[in-house]
Amino acid sequence: MVRFAVSDTAPAARKVSKQFDTTIQSDCYMHALNLCIGYGVGLKENMRSMQEIDPKTKCRVKRSVVVTQGGEFQEGAQVIRKLRALNKYLLPKFHKLPQLAALIDVDVRVASVVKLFQRSIVNYPAFRAYFQNQSEDQEDNVFASITASEWDLIVEMEAITQRVASLALVESQSASILSSTMYVLLRIASARINSFKFAAYKLDGPRDEDTNERTFSRRELRFDKLSDLGHRCIKRTLHQIAFRLPTPSIQMGMALLLDPRTKKSAKQFLSIPDSADGHTNAILADAEELLRKEHRFIFQAQRLQEKTNNGAIPASTSAPSSPGEVCYIASDDEMDILCGEQVSLQSEQCLTDSVLSAEADALLKKWLDLRIEWADVIKRQYAEDADKRSVVLSKLRTKNKKGESVWNVEELCKHVDVCRWFADEGDQQFPSISKLARVWLGRSSSTAFQERVFFTESFVMEPLRTRTDNERAQQQLVLHHNRKEIEHMENSERAVW
């Protein structure tokens, strides 16, 4: 997939957004994830205007009411405003504290609130040292305005939303992300938010000059230890994830079954909380049936292509050879008895199709039962980077509930290049599966890929867009600043896989 250039300035966003039709809409993952974060931390609210009788004037008046699922969360928005004011102060280089620049929403638009949480927590001792000589009564003492309970709330909100933020910042912005990979990572992130424990920063933990957001120590924070506001943040985030992110479908089941990293765990990823097992089993059964039909078609077309390439007469001009013919020499008298009515072309074609279908089903079963040594795959794909190879290998295995050593699907999706695996191994062993996977896994998560015509703060340039349009990606292809990229695509021959 080619990464097209899209202007991120406000005037360009307004100009481009006016060219879009709003009839057909679909969520862009990066946009949807940012909306989940914004609603979860209280920056966004769903409002509804209601008319009521004023008890004093006895007249009808309009009143705005918060109807966001999960409850109103003004406390989250208030503490974020205080953090923004705090981060306007420059941090001096002393006490051997992390040399991290203060961050405000102008610097980063994607998941900027979570970045604001992380930088503020890591720089907490520096803020405290900077403002220690100022009186708490001074108006410009923005650090003293944030209470201890609000700092605890900041730590809780960061622990709840940090996994969704990492998806928005990294995976959803990758040009090579596959639909099955993104779906798996989203389901894992949703499950972690709905879990009973979180990984939270230690506000008073040790720091040195090399400490940053990734290396700063975390502690286990259990669900029952969260504050009421932390529980509200979880409810709001989960409601948005359930509403905006994709639900299990037959098409997604196809993608999971065609991905060697997820085919063994397809049922677990298709099941969602509070849903009956029968519903999940029905989706998986329909996906397997669709996979069988699609694979038979690809397998037969591939066999026909092989015969044509080998110099055989195409099936469209002659009757296909009947499979299973046995070379047997019989006498004339015996032949008169054995020979009956001539076999029609339709019957012979049915015999051929049945044999090819049986071969295709056998190959598909072999694919579904295939066990891959992912450690060997990692060694080949990271052959030139020994340090990274060691780090990845240490993360590949995990323990299940029974204490058995199993592959970590999340780490496989992050570190294994499945397209390269198909090119190196899968295409030779399963050529028909490889062609089918090329179609289904190559489908991008959204046709509105990587659009940045939205603003992720609570202030918007135009009427708030909560969804992006399918037509937007097509409009971008004809923009002037993409002309050179399009010409390069037309003049070059790109190898598949």
CSV table of C-alpha atoms in Angstrom, one decimal:
chain,number,residue,atom,x,y,z
A,1,MET,CA,0.0,0.0,0.0
A,2,VAL,CA,1.4,3.4,-0.9
A,3,ARG,CA,1.5,6.1,1.8
A,4,PHE,CA,0.0,9.2,0.1
A,5,ALA,CA,0.8,12.6,1.4
A,6,VAL,CA,-2.1,14.4,3.1
A,7,SER,CA,-1.9,17.9,4.4
A,8,ASP,CA,-2.5,18.2,8.2
A,9,THR,CA,-3.1,21.9,8.3
A,10,ALA,CA,-6.5,23.3,9.3
A,11,PRO,CA,-7.2,25.2,6.1
A,12,ALA,CA,-6.4,22.1,4.0
A,13,ALA,CA,-8.6,20.0,6.2
A,14,ARG,CA,-11.5,22.3,5.8
A,15,LYS,CA,-11.0,22.6,2.1
A,16,VAL,CA,-10.7,18.8,1.5
A,17,SER,CA,-13.6,17.9,3.9
A,18,LYS,CA,-16.0,19.9,1.7
A,19,GLN,CA,-15.4,17.6,-1.2
A,20,PHE,CA,-16.7,14.5,0.6
A,21,ASP,CA,-20.1,12.9,0.3
A,22,THR,CA,-21.6,11.9,3.6
A,23,THR,CA,-23.9,9.2,2.3
A,24,ILE,CA,-21.6,6.2,2.7
A,25,GLN,CA,-19.6,6.3,5.9
A,26,SER,CA,-17.2,3.9,7.6
A,27,ASP,CA,-14.9,4.3,10.6
A,28,CYS,CA,-11.2,5.0,10.2
A,29,TYR,CA,-9.5,3.1,12.9
A,30,MET,CA,-7.2,5.9,13.9
A,31,HIS,CA,-10.1,8.3,14.2
A,32,ALA,CA,-12.3,5.8,16.1
A,33,LEU,CA,-9.5,5.0,18.6
A,34,ASN,CA,-9.1,8.7,19.3
A,35,LEU,CA,-12.8,9.1,19.8
A,36,CYS,CA,-12.7,6.2,22.3
A,37,ILE,CA,-9.9,7.9,24.2
A,38,GLY,CA,-11.6,11.3,24.1
A,39,TYR,CA,-14.9,10.0,25.4
A,40,GLY,CA,-13.2,7.8,28.0
A,41,VAL,CA,-11.2,10.6,29.7
A,42,GLY,CA,-14.1,13.1,29.6
A,43,LEU,CA,-13.0,15.4,26.8
A,44,LYS,CA,-16.0,14.6,24.7
A,45,GLU,CA,-19.7,14.3,25.7
A,46,ASN,CA,-22.9,13.5,23.9
A,47,MET,CA,-25.3,16.3,24.6
A,48,ARG,CA,-29.1,16.5,24.0
A,49,SER,CA,-31.3,19.5,24.2
A,50,MET,CA,-34.4,19.2,26.3
A,51,GLN,CA,-37.3,21.6,26.9
A,52,GLU,CA,-38.6,22.0,30.4
A,53,ILE,CA,-40.8,24.5,32.4
A,54,ASP,CA,-38.9,27.1,34.3
A,55,PRO,CA,-40.4,27.1,37.9
A,56,LYS,CA,-40.0,30.9,38.2
A,57,THR,CA,-41.0,32.2,34.8
A,58,LYS,CA,-43.3,29.3,33.9
A,59,CYS,CA,-41.9,29.4,30.4
A,60,ARG,CA,-40.4,26.7,28.3
A,61,VAL,CA,-36.6,26.8,28.3
A,62,LYS,CA,-34.0,24.7,26.5
A,63,ARG,CA,-31.4,22.8,28.6
A,64,SER,CA,-28.5,20.7,27.5
A,65,VAL,CA,-28.3,17.3,29.1
A,66,VAL,CA,-25.3,14.9,29.0
A,67,VAL,CA,-26.4,11.5,27.6
A,68,THR,CA,-23.0,9.9,27.2
A,69,GLN,CA,-23.1,6.2,28.0
A,70,GLY,CA,-21.2,5.5,31.2
A,71,GLY,CA,-22.2,8.8,32.9
A,72,GLU,CA,-21.0,12.3,32.9
A,73,PHE,CA,-17.2,12.8,33.6
A,74,GLN,CA,-16.5,16.5,34.1
A,75,GLU,CA,-13.6,15.6,36.5
A,76,GLY,CA,-11.6,14.1,33.7
A,77,ALA,CA,-11.8,17.2,31.5
A,78,GLN,CA,-11.0,19.5,34.4
A,79,VAL,CA,-7.8,17.7,35.4
A,80,ILE,CA,-6.7,17.6,31.8
A,81,ARG,CA,-7.1,21.4,31.6
A,82,LYS,CA,-4.9,21.7,34.7
A,83,LEU,CA,-2.3,19.5,33.1
A,84,ARG,CA,-2.2,21.6,30.0
A,85,ALA,CA,-1.6,24.7,32.0
A,86,LEU,CA,1.1,22.9,34.0
A,87,ASN,CA,2.9,21.8,30.9
A,88,LYS,CA,3.3,25.3,29.7
A,89,TYR,CA,6.1,25.8,32.1
A,90,LEU,CA,9.6,24.9,31.0
A,91,LEU,CA,11.5,22.4,33.1
A,92,PRO,CA,15.0,23.3,34.1
A,93,LYS,CA,17.8,20.7,33.8
A,94,PHE,CA,18.6,19.8,37.4
A,95,HIS,CA,18.2,17.0,39.9
A,96,LYS,CA,19.3,14.6,37.1
A,97,LEU,CA,15.7,14.1,36.1
A,98,PRO,CA,14.5,12.9,32.6
A,99,GLN,CA,15.2,15.5,30.0
A,100,LEU,CA,11.7,15.3,28.4
A,101,ALA,CA,10.1,18.3,26.8
A,102,ALA,CA,6.7,19.3,28.1
A,103,LEU,CA,3.9,18.3,25.8
A,104,ILE,CA,0.6,20.0,24.9
A,105,ASP,CA,-2.0,19.1,22.4
A,106,VAL,CA,-0.6,21.3,19.7
A,107,ASP,CA,2.5,19.1,19.4
A,108,VAL,CA,0.7,15.8,18.7
A,109,ARG,CA,-2.9,15.3,17.6
A,110,VAL,CA,-3.1,11.5,17.8
A,111,ALA,CA,-3.6,10.2,21.4
A,112,SER,CA,-2.2,13.5,22.6
A,113,VAL,CA,-4.1,13.3,25.9
A,114,VAL,CA,-2.4,10.0,26.9
A,115,LYS,CA,1.0,11.4,25.9
A,116,LEU,CA,0.2,14.4,28.1
A,117,PHE,CA,-0.6,12.0,31.0
A,118,GLN,CA,2.6,10.0,30.5
A,119,ARG,CA,4.9,13.0,30.2
A,120,SER,CA,3.4,14.7,33.2
A,121,ILE,CA,3.7,11.6,35.4
A,122,VAL,CA,7.3,11.0,34.4
A,123,ASN,CA,8.1,14.7,35.1
A,124,TYR,CA,6.2,14.8,38.4
A,125,PRO,CA,9.3,15.3,40.6
A,126,ALA,CA,10.6,18.0,38.3
A,127,PHE,CA,7.3,19.9,38.5
A,128,ARG,CA,7.3,19.5,42.3
A,129,ALA,CA,10.9,20.8,42.6
A,130,TYR,CA,10.2,23.7,40.3
A,131,PHE,CA,7.2,24.9,42.2
A,132,GLN,CA,8.5,24.1,45.7
A,133,ASN,CA,9.5,27.7,46.5
A,134,GLN,CA,6.2,29.2,45.3
A,135,SER,CA,3.3,29.7,47.7
A,136,GLU,CA,0.3,27.6,47.1
A,137,ASP,CA,-1.9,30.7,47.3
A,138,GLN,CA,-0.2,32.3,44.2
A,139,GLU,CA,-2.4,32.4,41.2
A,140,ASP,CA,0.4,31.1,38.9
A,141,ASN,CA,1.2,28.1,40.9
A,142,VAL,CA,-0.5,25.6,38.5
A,143,PHE,CA,1.2,22.6,40.2
A,144,ALA,CA,-0.5,23.3,43.6
A,145,SER,CA,-3.9,23.5,41.8
A,146,ILE,CA,-3.7,19.7,41.1
A,147,THR,CA,-4.5,17.8,44.2
A,148,ALA,CA,-3.2,14.4,45.2
A,149,SER,CA,-6.5,12.7,44.4
A,150,GLU,CA,-6.3,14.3,40.9
A,151,TRP,CA,-2.8,12.9,40.4
A,152,ASP,CA,-4.1,9.5,41.3
A,153,LEU,CA,-6.9,9.9,38.8
A,154,ILE,CA,-4.3,10.9,36.1
A,155,VAL,CA,-2.4,7.7,36.9
A,156,GLU,CA,-5.6,5.6,36.6
A,157,MET,CA,-6.8,7.2,33.4
A,158,GLU,CA,-3.3,6.6,31.8
A,159,ALA,CA,-3.3,2.9,32.9
A,160,ILE,CA,-6.8,2.4,31.4
A,161,THR,CA,-6.3,4.1,28.0
A,162,GLN,CA,-2.6,3.6,27.3
A,163,ARG,CA,-3.1,0.4,25.3
A,164,VAL,CA,-5.7,1.9,23.1
A,165,ALA,CA,-3.4,4.9,22.7
A,166,SER,CA,-0.5,2.7,21.6
A,167,LEU,CA,-2.7,1.2,18.9
A,168,ALA,CA,-3.7,4.7,17.6
A,169,LEU,CA,-0.1,5.9,17.6
A,170,VAL,CA,1.6,2.8,16.1
A,171,GLU,CA,-0.5,-0.1,14.6
A,172,SER,CA,-3.3,1.9,13.1
A,173,GLN,CA,-0.8,4.2,11.3
A,174,SER,CA,1.2,1.4,9.7
A,175,ALA,CA,0.8,1.2,5.9
A,176,SER,CA,1.3,-2.6,6.0
A,177,ILE,CA,-1.2,-3.4,8.7
A,178,LEU,CA,-3.5,-6.3,7.8
A,179,SER,CA,-7.2,-6.4,8.7
A,180,SER,CA,-6.8,-9.6,10.8
A,181,THR,CA,-3.9,-8.1,12.7
A,182,MET,CA,-5.7,-4.9,13.5
A,183,TYR,CA,-8.8,-6.8,14.6
A,184,VAL,CA,-6.7,-9.0,16.9
A,185,LEU,CA,-4.9,-6.1,18.5
A,186,LEU,CA,-8.2,-4.2,19.0
A,187,ARG,CA,-9.9,-7.2,20.7
A,188,ILE,CA,-6.8,-7.7,23.0
A,189,ALA,CA,-6.9,-4.0,23.9
A,190,SER,CA,-10.7,-4.2,24.7
A,191,ALA,CA,-10.2,-7.3,26.8
A,192,ARG,CA,-7.4,-5.6,28.8
A,193,ILE,CA,-9.6,-2.6,29.5
A,194,ASN,CA,-12.3,-5.0,30.7
A,195,SER,CA,-9.9,-7.0,32.9
A,196,PHE,CA,-9.5,-7.0,36.7
A,197,LYS,CA,-5.9,-5.5,36.7
A,198,PHE,CA,-4.0,-2.8,35.0
A,199,ALA,CA,-0.3,-1.7,34.7
A,200,ALA,CA,-0.1,1.7,36.3
A,201,TYR,CA,2.8,4.1,36.6
A,202,LYS,CA,4.5,4.5,40.0
A,203,LEU,CA,4.1,8.2,40.6
A,204,ASP,CA,6.9,8.3,43.2
A,205,GLY,CA,9.0,5.6,41.5
A,206,PRO,CA,12.7,6.0,40.9
A,207,ARG,CA,13.9,8.0,37.9
A,208,ASP,CA,17.2,8.8,36.3
A,209,GLU,CA,18.5,10.6,33.2
A,210,ASP,CA,17.5,7.8,30.8
A,211,THR,CA,14.0,7.3,32.1
A,212,ASN,CA,11.2,7.9,29.6
A,213,GLU,CA,7.6,6.8,29.1
A,214,ARG,CA,8.5,3.3,28.0
A,215,THR,CA,11.1,2.5,30.6
A,216,PHE,CA,9.4,4.1,33.6
A,217,SER,CA,8.4,1.4,36.2
A,218,ARG,CA,4.8,0.3,36.5
A,219,ARG,CA,2.9,-1.5,39.2
A,220,GLU,CA,-0.2,-3.7,39.2
A,221,LEU,CA,-3.4,-1.8,39.9
A,222,ARG,CA,-6.4,-4.1,40.6
A,223,PHE,CA,-9.9,-3.2,39.4
A,224,ASP,CA,-11.3,-3.1,43.0
A,225,LYS,CA,-8.7,-0.6,44.0
A,226,LEU,CA,-9.7,1.9,41.3
A,227,SER,CA,-11.7,5.0,42.4
A,228,ASP,CA,-15.2,5.6,41.3
A,229,LEU,CA,-14.0,8.0,38.6
A,230,GLY,CA,-11.6,5.4,37.4
A,231,HIS,CA,-14.6,2.9,37.0
A,232,ARG,CA,-16.5,5.6,35.2
A,233,CYS,CA,-13.6,6.0,32.8
A,234,ILE,CA,-13.6,2.3,32.1
A,235,LYS,CA,-17.3,2.2,31.4
A,236,ARG,CA,-17.2,5.2,29.0
A,237,THR,CA,-14.3,3.7,27.1
A,238,LEU,CA,-15.8,0.3,26.8
A,239,HIS,CA,-19.1,1.7,25.6
A,240,GLN,CA,-17.3,3.6,22.8
A,241,ILE,CA,-15.2,0.6,21.9
A,242,ALA,CA,-18.3,-1.6,21.6
A,243,PHE,CA,-20.0,1.1,19.5
A,244,ARG,CA,-17.2,2.2,17.1
A,245,LEU,CA,-14.9,-0.8,16.7
A,246,PRO,CA,-15.7,-3.7,14.4
A,247,THR,CA,-18.0,-6.6,15.5
A,248,PRO,CA,-17.3,-10.2,14.7
A,249,SER,CA,-18.5,-11.1,11.2
A,250,ILE,CA,-18.1,-13.9,8.6
A,251,GLN,CA,-15.7,-11.8,6.6
A,252,MET,CA,-13.5,-11.2,9.7
A,253,GLY,CA,-13.6,-14.9,10.4
A,254,MET,CA,-12.3,-15.6,6.9
A,255,ALA,CA,-9.4,-13.2,7.5
A,256,LEU,CA,-8.6,-14.9,10.8
A,257,LEU,CA,-8.7,-18.4,9.3
A,258,LEU,CA,-6.4,-17.3,6.4
A,259,ASP,CA,-3.8,-15.8,8.8
A,260,PRO,CA,-1.4,-18.5,10.0
A,261,ARG,CA,-0.9,-16.5,13.3
A,262,THR,CA,-4.6,-16.4,14.2
A,263,LYS,CA,-6.3,-19.5,12.6
A,264,LYS,CA,-6.0,-21.6,15.7
A,265,SER,CA,-7.5,-18.8,17.9
A,266,ALA,CA,-10.2,-17.7,15.5
A,267,LYS,CA,-13.0,-18.8,17.8
A,268,GLN,CA,-11.7,-16.9,20.8
A,269,PHE,CA,-11.3,-13.7,18.8
A,270,LEU,CA,-14.8,-14.0,17.3
A,271,SER,CA,-16.4,-14.3,20.7
A,272,ILE,CA,-17.4,-11.2,22.5
A,273,PRO,CA,-18.5,-10.7,26.1
A,274,ASP,CA,-22.1,-11.2,27.0
A,275,SER,CA,-22.8,-13.1,23.8
A,276,ALA,CA,-24.0,-16.7,23.5
A,277,ASP,CA,-21.5,-19.4,22.3
A,278,GLY,CA,-24.0,-20.5,19.7
A,279,HIS,CA,-23.7,-17.1,18.0
A,280,THR,CA,-19.9,-17.4,17.8
A,281,ASN,CA,-20.1,-21.0,16.6
A,282,ALA,CA,-22.5,-19.9,13.8
A,283,ILE,CA,-20.2,-17.1,12.6
A,284,LEU,CA,-17.2,-19.5,12.6
A,285,ALA,CA,-19.2,-22.2,10.8
A,286,ASP,CA,-20.3,-19.8,8.1
A,287,ALA,CA,-16.8,-18.4,7.8
A,288,GLU,CA,-15.4,-22.0,7.3
A,289,GLU,CA,-18.1,-22.7,4.7
A,290,LEU,CA,-17.3,-19.6,2.8
A,291,LEU,CA,-13.6,-20.4,3.1
A,292,ARG,CA,-14.2,-23.9,1.7
A,293,LYS,CA,-16.2,-22.5,-1.3
A,294,GLU,CA,-13.7,-19.8,-2.1
A,295,HIS,CA,-10.8,-22.2,-1.8
A,296,ARG,CA,-12.4,-24.7,-4.2
A,297,PHE,CA,-12.9,-22.0,-6.8
A,298,ILE,CA,-9.3,-20.8,-6.5
A,299,PHE,CA,-7.9,-24.4,-6.4
A,300,GLN,CA,-9.8,-25.4,-9.6
A,301,ALA,CA,-8.8,-22.2,-11.4
A,302,GLN,CA,-5.2,-22.8,-10.5
A,303,ARG,CA,-5.3,-26.4,-11.8
A,304,LEU,CA,-6.8,-25.2,-15.1
A,305,GLN,CA,-4.1,-22.5,-15.4
A,306,GLU,CA,-1.4,-25.2,-14.8
A,307,LYS,CA,-2.9,-27.4,-17.5
A,308,THR,CA,-3.0,-24.4,-19.9
A,309,ASN,CA,0.6,-23.4,-19.1
A,310,ASN,CA,1.8,-27.0,-19.7
A,311,GLY,CA,0.4,-27.0,-23.2
A,312,ALA,CA,-2.8,-28.9,-22.6
A,313,ILE,CA,-5.9,-28.0,-24.5
A,314,PRO,CA,-8.1,-25.6,-22.5
A,315,ALA,CA,-11.2,-27.1,-21.0
A,316,SER,CA,-13.4,-24.6,-22.8
A,317,THR,CA,-12.6,-26.2,-26.2
A,318,SER,CA,-12.6,-29.9,-25.3
A,319,ALA,CA,-14.1,-32.3,-22.9
A,320,PRO,CA,-12.0,-32.5,-19.7
A,321,SER,CA,-10.3,-35.8,-19.1
A,322,SER,CA,-12.2,-38.0,-16.7
A,323,PRO,CA,-10.2,-38.5,-13.4
A,324,GLY,CA,-9.7,-42.0,-12.1
A,325,GLU,CA,-9.6,-43.8,-15.5
A,326,VAL,CA,-8.0,-47.2,-15.3
A,327,CYS,CA,-6.0,-48.7,-18.1
A,328,TYR,CA,-7.6,-52.1,-18.7
A,329,ILE,CA,-7.5,-54.3,-21.8
A,330,ALA,CA,-10.6,-56.4,-22.4
A,331,SER,CA,-11.7,-58.7,-25.1
A,332,ASP,CA,-14.2,-57.7,-27.8
A,333,ASP,CA,-17.0,-59.8,-26.3
A,334,GLU,CA,-16.4,-58.4,-22.8
A,335,MET,CA,-16.4,-54.8,-24.2
A,336,ASP,CA,-19.8,-55.3,-25.8
A,337,ILE,CA,-21.1,-56.3,-22.4
A,338,LEU,CA,-19.3,-53.6,-20.3
A,339,CYS,CA,-20.0,-50.5,-22.5
A,340,GLY,CA,-23.2,-48.7,-21.9
A,341,GLU,CA,-24.4,-45.2,-22.8
A,342,GLN,CA,-21.9,-42.5,-23.6
A,343,VAL,CA,-21.0,-40.3,-20.7
A,344,SER,CA,-22.2,-36.7,-21.2
A,345,LEU,CA,-19.8,-33.8,-20.9
A,346,GLN,CA,-21.9,-32.5,-17.9
A,347,SER,CA,-21.4,-35.8,-16.0
A,348,GLU,CA,-17.7,-35.9,-16.8
A,349,GLN,CA,-17.3,-32.3,-15.7
A,350,CYS,CA,-19.1,-33.2,-12.4
A,351,LEU,CA,-16.7,-36.1,-11.8
A,352,THR,CA,-13.8,-33.8,-12.4
A,353,ASP,CA,-15.2,-31.1,-10.1
A,354,SER,CA,-15.9,-33.6,-7.4
A,355,VAL,CA,-12.3,-34.9,-7.4
A,356,LEU,CA,-10.8,-31.4,-7.5
A,357,SER,CA,-13.1,-30.4,-4.7
A,358,ALA,CA,-12.0,-33.3,-2.6
A,359,GLU,CA,-8.3,-32.4,-3.2
A,360,ALA,CA,-9.1,-28.8,-2.3
A,361,ASP,CA,-10.8,-29.8,0.9
A,362,ALA,CA,-7.9,-32.0,1.8
A,363,LEU,CA,-5.4,-29.2,1.3
A,364,LEU,CA,-7.6,-26.8,3.3
A,365,LYS,CA,-7.7,-29.3,6.2
A,366,LYS,CA,-4.0,-29.6,6.0
A,367,TRP,CA,-3.7,-25.8,6.2
A,368,LEU,CA,-6.0,-25.5,9.2
A,369,ASP,CA,-4.1,-28.3,11.0
A,370,LEU,CA,-0.7,-26.8,10.1
A,371,ARG,CA,1.6,-26.1,13.1
A,372,ILE,CA,4.3,-23.5,12.5
A,373,GLU,CA,7.5,-23.2,14.5
A,374,TRP,CA,7.4,-19.5,14.9
A,375,ALA,CA,10.7,-19.4,16.7
A,376,ASP,CA,12.4,-20.5,13.5
A,377,VAL,CA,10.4,-18.0,11.5
A,378,ILE,CA,11.6,-15.2,13.8
A,379,LYS,CA,15.2,-16.3,13.4
A,380,ARG,CA,15.0,-16.1,9.6
A,381,GLN,CA,13.1,-12.8,9.6
A,382,TYR,CA,15.5,-11.1,12.1
A,383,ALA,CA,18.7,-12.8,10.9
A,384,GLU,CA,20.6,-9.5,10.6
A,385,ASP,CA,19.5,-8.0,13.9
A,386,ALA,CA,20.6,-10.3,16.7
A,387,ASP,CA,19.6,-8.0,19.6
A,388,LYS,CA,16.1,-7.5,18.3
A,389,ARG,CA,15.8,-11.2,17.5
A,390,SER,CA,16.6,-12.1,21.1
A,391,VAL,CA,14.1,-9.6,22.5
A,392,VAL,CA,11.3,-10.9,20.2
A,393,LEU,CA,12.0,-14.5,21.0
A,394,SER,CA,11.7,-13.8,24.7
A,395,LYS,CA,8.2,-12.4,24.2
A,396,LEU,CA,6.8,-15.1,21.9
A,397,ARG,CA,5.8,-17.7,24.5
A,398,THR,CA,3.4,-17.4,27.3
A,399,LYS,CA,1.4,-19.7,29.7
A,400,ASN,CA,-2.2,-20.6,29.4
A,401,LYS,CA,-4.6,-21.3,32.2
A,402,LYS,CA,-3.5,-24.9,32.4
A,403,GLY,CA,0.2,-23.9,32.7
A,404,GLU,CA,1.0,-25.0,29.2
A,405,SER,CA,3.5,-23.1,27.1
A,406,VAL,CA,1.7,-21.5,24.1
A,407,TRP,CA,2.5,-18.9,21.5
A,408,ASN,CA,1.5,-15.3,22.3
A,409,VAL,CA,-0.8,-14.3,19.5
A,410,GLU,CA,-0.4,-10.6,20.2
A,411,GLU,CA,3.4,-10.7,19.9
A,412,LEU,CA,3.1,-12.8,16.8
A,413,CYS,CA,0.9,-10.2,15.2
A,414,LYS,CA,3.3,-7.5,16.2
A,415,HIS,CA,6.6,-9.0,15.1
A,416,VAL,CA,5.9,-11.7,12.5
A,417,ASP,CA,5.7,-10.4,8.9
A,418,VAL,CA,3.0,-12.8,7.6
A,419,CYS,CA,3.4,-11.5,4.0
A,420,ARG,CA,7.0,-12.4,4.1
A,421,TRP,CA,6.2,-15.8,5.5
A,422,PHE,CA,3.8,-16.5,2.6
A,423,ALA,CA,6.5,-15.4,0.1
A,424,ASP,CA,9.2,-17.6,1.7
A,425,GLU,CA,7.2,-20.7,2.7
A,426,GLY,CA,3.5,-20.5,2.4
A,427,ASP,CA,3.3,-19.9,-1.3
A,428,GLN,CA,5.3,-23.1,-2.0
A,429,GLN,CA,3.3,-25.4,0.4
A,430,PHE,CA,-0.1,-23.8,-0.1
A,431,PRO,CA,-0.2,-21.9,-3.3
A,432,SER,CA,-4.0,-21.7,-3.5
A,433,ILE,CA,-4.3,-20.6,0.2
A,434,SER,CA,-1.7,-18.0,-0.5
A,435,LYS,CA,-3.7,-16.5,-3.4
A,436,LEU,CA,-6.8,-16.5,-1.3
A,437,ALA,CA,-5.0,-14.9,1.6
A,438,ARG,CA,-3.7,-12.2,-0.7
A,439,VAL,CA,-7.2,-11.2,-1.4
A,440,TRP,CA,-8.7,-11.2,2.1
A,441,LEU,CA,-5.7,-10.2,4.2
A,442,GLY,CA,-4.8,-7.4,1.7
A,443,ARG,CA,-8.1,-5.6,2.4
A,444,SER,CA,-7.3,-2.5,4.4
A,445,SER,CA,-9.0,-1.9,7.7
A,446,SER,CA,-10.8,1.1,6.3
A,447,THR,CA,-11.1,2.7,2.8
A,448,ALA,CA,-10.6,6.0,4.5
A,449,PHE,CA,-7.0,5.1,5.2
A,450,GLN,CA,-4.9,7.5,7.3
A,451,GLU,CA,-7.0,10.6,6.9
A,452,ARG,CA,-6.2,13.4,9.1
A,453,VAL,CA,-9.0,15.8,8.3
A,454,PHE,CA,-10.3,15.7,11.8
A,455,PHE,CA,-9.2,17.4,15.0
A,456,THR,CA,-8.8,15.2,18.1
A,457,GLU,CA,-9.2,17.9,20.7
A,458,SER,CA,-12.6,18.9,22.1
A,459,PHE,CA,-12.7,22.0,19.8
A,460,VAL,CA,-13.5,21.3,16.2
A,461,MET,CA,-13.2,23.3,13.1
A,462,GLU,CA,-16.5,22.3,11.5
A,463,PRO,CA,-19.5,20.3,12.7
A,464,LEU,CA,-18.2,17.3,14.6
A,465,ARG,CA,-17.5,14.3,12.3
A,466,THR,CA,-17.6,11.1,14.2
A,467,ARG,CA,-17.2,9.0,11.1
A,468,THR,CA,-15.2,9.2,7.9
A,469,ASP,CA,-16.4,8.5,4.4
A,470,ASN,CA,-15.5,5.9,1.9
A,471,GLU,CA,-15.3,8.5,-0.9
A,472,ARG,CA,-12.5,10.3,0.9
A,473,ALA,CA,-9.8,7.9,-0.1
A,474,GLN,CA,-10.8,8.1,-3.7
A,475,GLN,CA,-10.8,11.9,-3.6
A,476,GLN,CA,-7.3,12.0,-2.2
A,477,LEU,CA,-5.9,10.0,-5.1
A,478,VAL,CA,-6.6,12.8,-7.5
A,479,LEU,CA,-5.2,15.6,-5.4
A,480,HIS,CA,-2.3,17.6,-6.9
A,481,HIS,CA,0.3,16.7,-4.3
A,482,ASN,CA,-0.2,12.9,-5.1
A,483,ARG,CA,0.3,13.2,-8.8
A,484,LYS,CA,4.0,12.2,-8.7
A,485,GLU,CA,3.2,9.2,-6.6
A,486,ILE,CA,0.5,8.0,-8.9
A,487,GLU,CA,2.8,8.4,-12.0
A,488,HIS,CA,5.4,6.4,-10.2
A,489,MET,CA,2.9,3.6,-9.5
A,490,GLU,CA,1.8,3.5,-13.2
A,491,ASN,CA,5.3,3.4,-14.5
A,492,SER,CA,6.7,0.7,-12.2
A,493,GLU,CA,6.0,-3.0,-11.9
A,494,ARG,CA,5.5,-4.0,-8.3
A,495,ALA,CA,6.1,-7.5,-7.2
A,496,VAL,CA,3.2,-9.1,-5.2
A,497,TRP,CA,4.2,-10.3,-1.8
